[in-house]
Every structure is written in C-alpha cells, then in structure tokens.
Short mmCIF file of C-alpha atoms in Angstrom, two decimals:
data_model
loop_
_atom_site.label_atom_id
_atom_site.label_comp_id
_atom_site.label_asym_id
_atom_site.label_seq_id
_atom_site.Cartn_x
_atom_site.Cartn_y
_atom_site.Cartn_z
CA UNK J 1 -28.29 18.30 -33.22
CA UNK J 2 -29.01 18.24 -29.20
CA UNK J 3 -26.89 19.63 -27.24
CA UNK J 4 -26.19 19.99 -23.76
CA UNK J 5 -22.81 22.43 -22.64
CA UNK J 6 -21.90 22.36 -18.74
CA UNK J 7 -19.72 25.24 -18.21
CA UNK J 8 -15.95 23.68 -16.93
CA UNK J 9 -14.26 20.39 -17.77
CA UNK J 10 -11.92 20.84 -15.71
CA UNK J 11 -12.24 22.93 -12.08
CA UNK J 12 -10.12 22.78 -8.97
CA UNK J 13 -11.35 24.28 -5.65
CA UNK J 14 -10.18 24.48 -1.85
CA UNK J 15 -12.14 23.13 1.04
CA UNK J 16 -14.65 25.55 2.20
CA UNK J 17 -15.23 27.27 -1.28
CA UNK J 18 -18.52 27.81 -3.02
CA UNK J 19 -18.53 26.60 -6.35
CA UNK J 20 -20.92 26.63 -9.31
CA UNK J 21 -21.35 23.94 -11.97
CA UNK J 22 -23.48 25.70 -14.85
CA UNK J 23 -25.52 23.46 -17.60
CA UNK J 24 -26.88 25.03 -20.44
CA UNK J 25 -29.57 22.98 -23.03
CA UNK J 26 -30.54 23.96 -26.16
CA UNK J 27 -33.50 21.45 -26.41
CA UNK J 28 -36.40 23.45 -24.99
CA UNK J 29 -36.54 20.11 -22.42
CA UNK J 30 -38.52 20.68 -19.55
CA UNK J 31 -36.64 18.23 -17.19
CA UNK J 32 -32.94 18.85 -16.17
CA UNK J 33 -30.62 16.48 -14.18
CA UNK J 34 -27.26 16.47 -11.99
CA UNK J 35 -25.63 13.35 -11.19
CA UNK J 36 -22.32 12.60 -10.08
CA UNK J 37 -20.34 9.66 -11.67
CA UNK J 38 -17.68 7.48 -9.18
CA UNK J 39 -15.63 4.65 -10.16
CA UNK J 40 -17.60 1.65 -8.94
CA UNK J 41 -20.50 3.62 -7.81
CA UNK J 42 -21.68 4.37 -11.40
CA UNK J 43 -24.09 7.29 -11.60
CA UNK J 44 -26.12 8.72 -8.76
CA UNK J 45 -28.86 11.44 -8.97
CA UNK J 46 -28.09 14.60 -7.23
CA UNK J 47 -31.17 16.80 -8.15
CA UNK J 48 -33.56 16.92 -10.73
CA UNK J 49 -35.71 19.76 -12.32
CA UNK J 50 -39.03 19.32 -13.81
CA UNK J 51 -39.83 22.74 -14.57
CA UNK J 52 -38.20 26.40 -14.52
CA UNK J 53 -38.14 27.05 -10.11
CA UNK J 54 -39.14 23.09 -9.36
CA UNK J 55 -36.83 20.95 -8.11
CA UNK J 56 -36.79 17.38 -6.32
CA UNK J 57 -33.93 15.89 -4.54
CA UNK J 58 -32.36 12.74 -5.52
CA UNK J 59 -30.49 10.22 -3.88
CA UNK J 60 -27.56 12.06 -2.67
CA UNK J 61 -28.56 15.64 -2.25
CA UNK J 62 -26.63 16.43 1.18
CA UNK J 63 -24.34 19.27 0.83
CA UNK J 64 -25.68 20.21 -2.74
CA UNK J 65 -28.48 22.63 -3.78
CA UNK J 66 -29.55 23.53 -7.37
CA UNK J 67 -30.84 26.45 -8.41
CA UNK J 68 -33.26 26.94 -11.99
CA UNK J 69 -34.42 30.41 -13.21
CA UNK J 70 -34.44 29.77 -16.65
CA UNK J 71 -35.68 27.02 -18.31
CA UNK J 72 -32.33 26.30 -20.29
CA UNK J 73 -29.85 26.50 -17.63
CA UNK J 74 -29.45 24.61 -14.22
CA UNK J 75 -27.00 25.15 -11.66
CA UNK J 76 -25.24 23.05 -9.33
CA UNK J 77 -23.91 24.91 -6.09
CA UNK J 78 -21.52 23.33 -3.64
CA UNK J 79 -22.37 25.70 -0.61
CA UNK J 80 -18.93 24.54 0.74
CA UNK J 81 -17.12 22.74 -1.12
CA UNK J 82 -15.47 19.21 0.72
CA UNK J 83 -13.03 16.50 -0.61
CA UNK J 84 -15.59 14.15 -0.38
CA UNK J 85 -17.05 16.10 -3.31
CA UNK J 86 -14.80 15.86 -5.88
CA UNK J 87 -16.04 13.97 -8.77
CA UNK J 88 -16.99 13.90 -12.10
CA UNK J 89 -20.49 16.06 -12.31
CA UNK J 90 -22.95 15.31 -15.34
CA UNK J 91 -25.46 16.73 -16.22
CA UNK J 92 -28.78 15.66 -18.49
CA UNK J 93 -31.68 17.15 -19.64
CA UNK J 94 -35.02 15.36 -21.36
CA UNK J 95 -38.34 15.72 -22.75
CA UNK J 96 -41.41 15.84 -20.95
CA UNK J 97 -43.29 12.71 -21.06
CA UNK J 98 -45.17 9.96 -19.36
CA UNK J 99 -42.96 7.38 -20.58
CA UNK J 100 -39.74 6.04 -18.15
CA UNK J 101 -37.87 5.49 -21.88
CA UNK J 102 -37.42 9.14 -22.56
CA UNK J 103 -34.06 9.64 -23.65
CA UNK J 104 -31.74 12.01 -21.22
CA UNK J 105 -28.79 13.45 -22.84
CA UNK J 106 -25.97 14.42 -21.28
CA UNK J 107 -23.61 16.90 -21.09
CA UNK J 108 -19.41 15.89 -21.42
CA UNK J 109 -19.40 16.37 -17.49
CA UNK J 110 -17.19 18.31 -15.08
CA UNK J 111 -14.23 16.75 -13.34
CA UNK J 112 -14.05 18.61 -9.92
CA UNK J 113 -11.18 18.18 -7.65
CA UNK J 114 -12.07 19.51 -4.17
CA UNK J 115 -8.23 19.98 -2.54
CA UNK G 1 -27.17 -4.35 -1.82
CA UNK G 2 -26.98 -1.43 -5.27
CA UNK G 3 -30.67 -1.86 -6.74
CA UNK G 4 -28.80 -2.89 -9.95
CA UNK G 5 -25.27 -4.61 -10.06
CA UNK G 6 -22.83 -4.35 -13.03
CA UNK G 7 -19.23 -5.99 -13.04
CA UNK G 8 -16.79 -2.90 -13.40
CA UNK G 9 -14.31 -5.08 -15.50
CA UNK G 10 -12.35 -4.22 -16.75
CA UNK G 11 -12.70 -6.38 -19.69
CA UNK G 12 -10.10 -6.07 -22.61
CA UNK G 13 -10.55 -8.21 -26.25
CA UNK G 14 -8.61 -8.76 -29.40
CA UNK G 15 -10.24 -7.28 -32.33
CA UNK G 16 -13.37 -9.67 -34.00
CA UNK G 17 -14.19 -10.85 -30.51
CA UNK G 18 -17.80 -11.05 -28.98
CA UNK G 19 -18.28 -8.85 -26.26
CA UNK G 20 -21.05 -9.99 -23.05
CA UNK G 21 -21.84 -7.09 -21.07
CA UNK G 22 -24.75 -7.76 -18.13
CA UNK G 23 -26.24 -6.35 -15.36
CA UNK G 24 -28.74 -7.68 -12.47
CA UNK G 25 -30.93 -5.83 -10.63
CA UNK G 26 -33.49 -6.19 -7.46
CA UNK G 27 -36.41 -4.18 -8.39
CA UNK G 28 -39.24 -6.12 -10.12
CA UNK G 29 -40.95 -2.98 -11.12
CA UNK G 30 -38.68 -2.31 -13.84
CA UNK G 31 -40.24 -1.99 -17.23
CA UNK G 32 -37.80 -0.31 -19.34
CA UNK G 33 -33.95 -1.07 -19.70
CA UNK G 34 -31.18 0.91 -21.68
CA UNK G 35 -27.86 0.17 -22.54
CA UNK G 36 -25.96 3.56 -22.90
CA UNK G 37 -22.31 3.83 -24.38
CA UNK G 38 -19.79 6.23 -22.70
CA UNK G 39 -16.40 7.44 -24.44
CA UNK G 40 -13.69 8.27 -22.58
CA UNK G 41 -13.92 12.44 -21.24
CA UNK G 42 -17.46 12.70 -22.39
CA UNK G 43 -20.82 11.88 -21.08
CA UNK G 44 -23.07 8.52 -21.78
CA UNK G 45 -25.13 8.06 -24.74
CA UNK G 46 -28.28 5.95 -25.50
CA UNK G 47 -26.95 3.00 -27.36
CA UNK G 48 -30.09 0.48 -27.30
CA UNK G 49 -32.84 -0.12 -25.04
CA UNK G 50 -35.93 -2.61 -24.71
CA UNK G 51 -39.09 -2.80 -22.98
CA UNK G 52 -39.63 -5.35 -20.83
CA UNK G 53 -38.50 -9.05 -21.73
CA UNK G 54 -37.14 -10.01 -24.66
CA UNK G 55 -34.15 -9.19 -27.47
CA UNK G 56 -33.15 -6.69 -29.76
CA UNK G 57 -30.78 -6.39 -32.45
CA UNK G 58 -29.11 -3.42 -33.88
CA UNK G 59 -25.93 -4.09 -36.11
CA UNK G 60 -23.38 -5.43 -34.29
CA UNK G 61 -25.45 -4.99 -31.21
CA UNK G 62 -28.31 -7.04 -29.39
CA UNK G 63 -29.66 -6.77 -26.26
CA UNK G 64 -31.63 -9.29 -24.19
CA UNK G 65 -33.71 -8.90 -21.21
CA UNK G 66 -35.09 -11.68 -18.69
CA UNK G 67 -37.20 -10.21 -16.06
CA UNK G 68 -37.73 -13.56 -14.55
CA UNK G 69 -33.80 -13.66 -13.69
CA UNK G 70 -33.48 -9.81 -13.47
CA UNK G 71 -30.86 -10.50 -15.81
CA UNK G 72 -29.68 -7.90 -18.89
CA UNK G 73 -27.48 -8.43 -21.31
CA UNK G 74 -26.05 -6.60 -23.74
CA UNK G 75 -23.69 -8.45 -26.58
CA UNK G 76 -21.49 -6.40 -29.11
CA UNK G 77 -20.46 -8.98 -31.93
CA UNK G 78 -17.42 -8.51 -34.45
CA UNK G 79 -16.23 -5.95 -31.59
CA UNK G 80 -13.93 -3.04 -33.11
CA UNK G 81 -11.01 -0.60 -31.44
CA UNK G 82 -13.88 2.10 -31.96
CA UNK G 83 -16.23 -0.23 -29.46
CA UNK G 84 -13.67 0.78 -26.54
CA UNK G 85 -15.68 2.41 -24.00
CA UNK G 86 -17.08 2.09 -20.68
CA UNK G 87 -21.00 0.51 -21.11
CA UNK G 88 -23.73 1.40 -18.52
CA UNK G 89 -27.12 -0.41 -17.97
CA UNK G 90 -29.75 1.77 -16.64
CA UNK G 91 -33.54 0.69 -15.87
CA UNK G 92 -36.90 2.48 -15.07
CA UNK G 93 -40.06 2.24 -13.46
CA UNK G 94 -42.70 2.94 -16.63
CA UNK G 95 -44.22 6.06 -15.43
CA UNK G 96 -40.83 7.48 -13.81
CA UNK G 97 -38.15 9.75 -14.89
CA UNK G 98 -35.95 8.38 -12.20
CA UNK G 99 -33.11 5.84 -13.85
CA UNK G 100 -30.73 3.38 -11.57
CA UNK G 101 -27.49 3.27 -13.35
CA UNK G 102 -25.05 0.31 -12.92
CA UNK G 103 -21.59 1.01 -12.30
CA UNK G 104 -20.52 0.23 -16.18
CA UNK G 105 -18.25 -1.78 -17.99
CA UNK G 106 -15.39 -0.91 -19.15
CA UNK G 107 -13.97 -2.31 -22.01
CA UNK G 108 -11.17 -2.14 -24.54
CA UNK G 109 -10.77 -3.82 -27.84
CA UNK G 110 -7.36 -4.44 -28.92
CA UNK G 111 -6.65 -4.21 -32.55
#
C-alpha cells in the first residue's frame, strides 16, 4: 500500500520563525512535490524534486526553499515564516516516467497557521 | 485568468441525485485530464482520468472530455453520503510532470 507521511497535521508558528515541513515516501519514487492548497485558489506548486539534490521551482516559490538529501524524504523550509504563509501544505511524490498521467500521491497535508 | 477554472460550489444533493462536476481550461496543449477525489483532513486521490477527448465510465462515475470546448466533466450518478467530498480537475501537458489543479468542488450529499 503507498504511502506518503508529512511530519505535522497540525503546526502553529510566530512571524519570523523558521519552520520545517518534513515528507517521508515509502515508494522508492524519484519525483517529490510541495504544493500549497487555498480555498478558491485550489492547488499551487511550490517546488518539485526530480532526483535526490535536484530541485525546480514552481509557481510560487518566493519565500520557500526545499531541501532533498535522501531520496525518501523532502523538506519544506519557511526561512521566515509570514502570515501570508499559512496554509494547508501537501505534499506528493510519483514515479518516474515520460508520461504527464503518472499518478502523484499525496500525503494528508499540513495545516500551518503562521500567527 | 487561472489556466483552468472550476466553480468552488458549494454544491449540496439529496441522496440518489446525479452529481455534474466541470472544469474549463485555456491551454490547448493539454492531453491528459484527471478527476481526483479529496476527503475532508486528508489529501486528494486519483479518482478517474482520460486522455484526450472522449468519456469514461467507472461505476457510478463517468467522465467526459471536449477539447474543442476545453470543457471537462465529471458526473457521479446514484450519488451517496460517502460521495461527500471536495472534487478537483487537474490536466497535463503529455510529456510533463507539471499538473494545473482547479480550485475543486465541494460537495455534500444529504442522506
């Protein structure tokens, strides 16, 4: 059964703070996603990781950076953390292919509330 | 203008009801076009998904696509409490990991 664990479903932090959203696969998938979900806005790609070190931005990668040292596990690190942040954070992860249908699962997301 | 527009709802049914779900979207490059399923506090699912125009059916589910409107649809029939969810299109170029999400549905099916 796939599986894909982010660390917090619940995290509260102050302005200013540097905070870490974890997500761990157990899939041996080569590509590895964070998006953050808004009401309205739907999802939006934050970063995405090809490859254990490799990373791309997204669409909305100001005031995010991600960090991937084991093929697994991808981070998400606020550098300092603003209201305009808080959100719910999902991450996915998916197979390598050439096809745009791969499948990305997703982890049960993080609801952060930047205070 | 969002590359791909879904009405947020939300949209609430009585039991047996057929649900319409649909998204449009700008891009003509878009070959492949999902339908995921997301239950409230956890993350989306893969429900169905098509390539290019046409339907599919799946149970209670079938999905259409018209690339000539940029028009998806997705339609749950015999809709049950356990349908309740919030339903997001999503749609890719064929050679690209990158997927544009719509905003989702969300919808609730009274018993």
């Amino acid at each position: 059964d796939v599986k894909v664990t982010q660390s917090s479903r619940y995290l509260v932090k102050r302005t200013g703070e540097k905070v870490f959203l974890e997500c761990v696969q157990d899939m041996d998938h080569e590509n590895m996603f964070w998006y953050r979900q808004d009401p309205g806005l739907g999802l939006r790609l934050i970063y995405f990781s090809y490859d254990v070190k490799m990373k791309e931005k997204g669409d909305i990668p100001e005031g995010y950076s991600v960090s991937r040292e084991k093929k697994e596990r991808f981070s998400l690190i606020l550098e300092s953390a603003s209201t305009n942040q808080t959100s719910m954070y999902l991450c996915a992860s998916r197979p390598t292919g050439t096809s745009g249908l791969d499948e990305q699962f997703f982890g049960p997301g993080t609801r952060l509330t930047v205070l | 203008q969002k590359e791909v527009e879904q009405d947020p709802g939300p949209l609430s049914v009585p039991e047996g009801a057929i649900v319409s779900l649909n998204c449009t979207y700008s891009n003509s490059a878009f070959q492949y076009f999902m339908w995921y399923r997301q239950y409230s506090r956890k993350g989306p699912e893969l429900l169905m998904y098509t390539y290019s125009s046409g339907n599919k059916e799946d149970g209670r589910f079938t999905a259409q696509v018209d690339k000539s409107s940029k028009y998806i649809s997705l339609f749950i029939r015999d809709s049950q409490p356990s349908d309740s969810a919030t339903y997001l299109c999503a749609m890719s170029n064929y050679n690209d990991y990158k997927l544009s999400f719509g905003a989702g549905t969300t919808v609730t099916v009274r018993a």
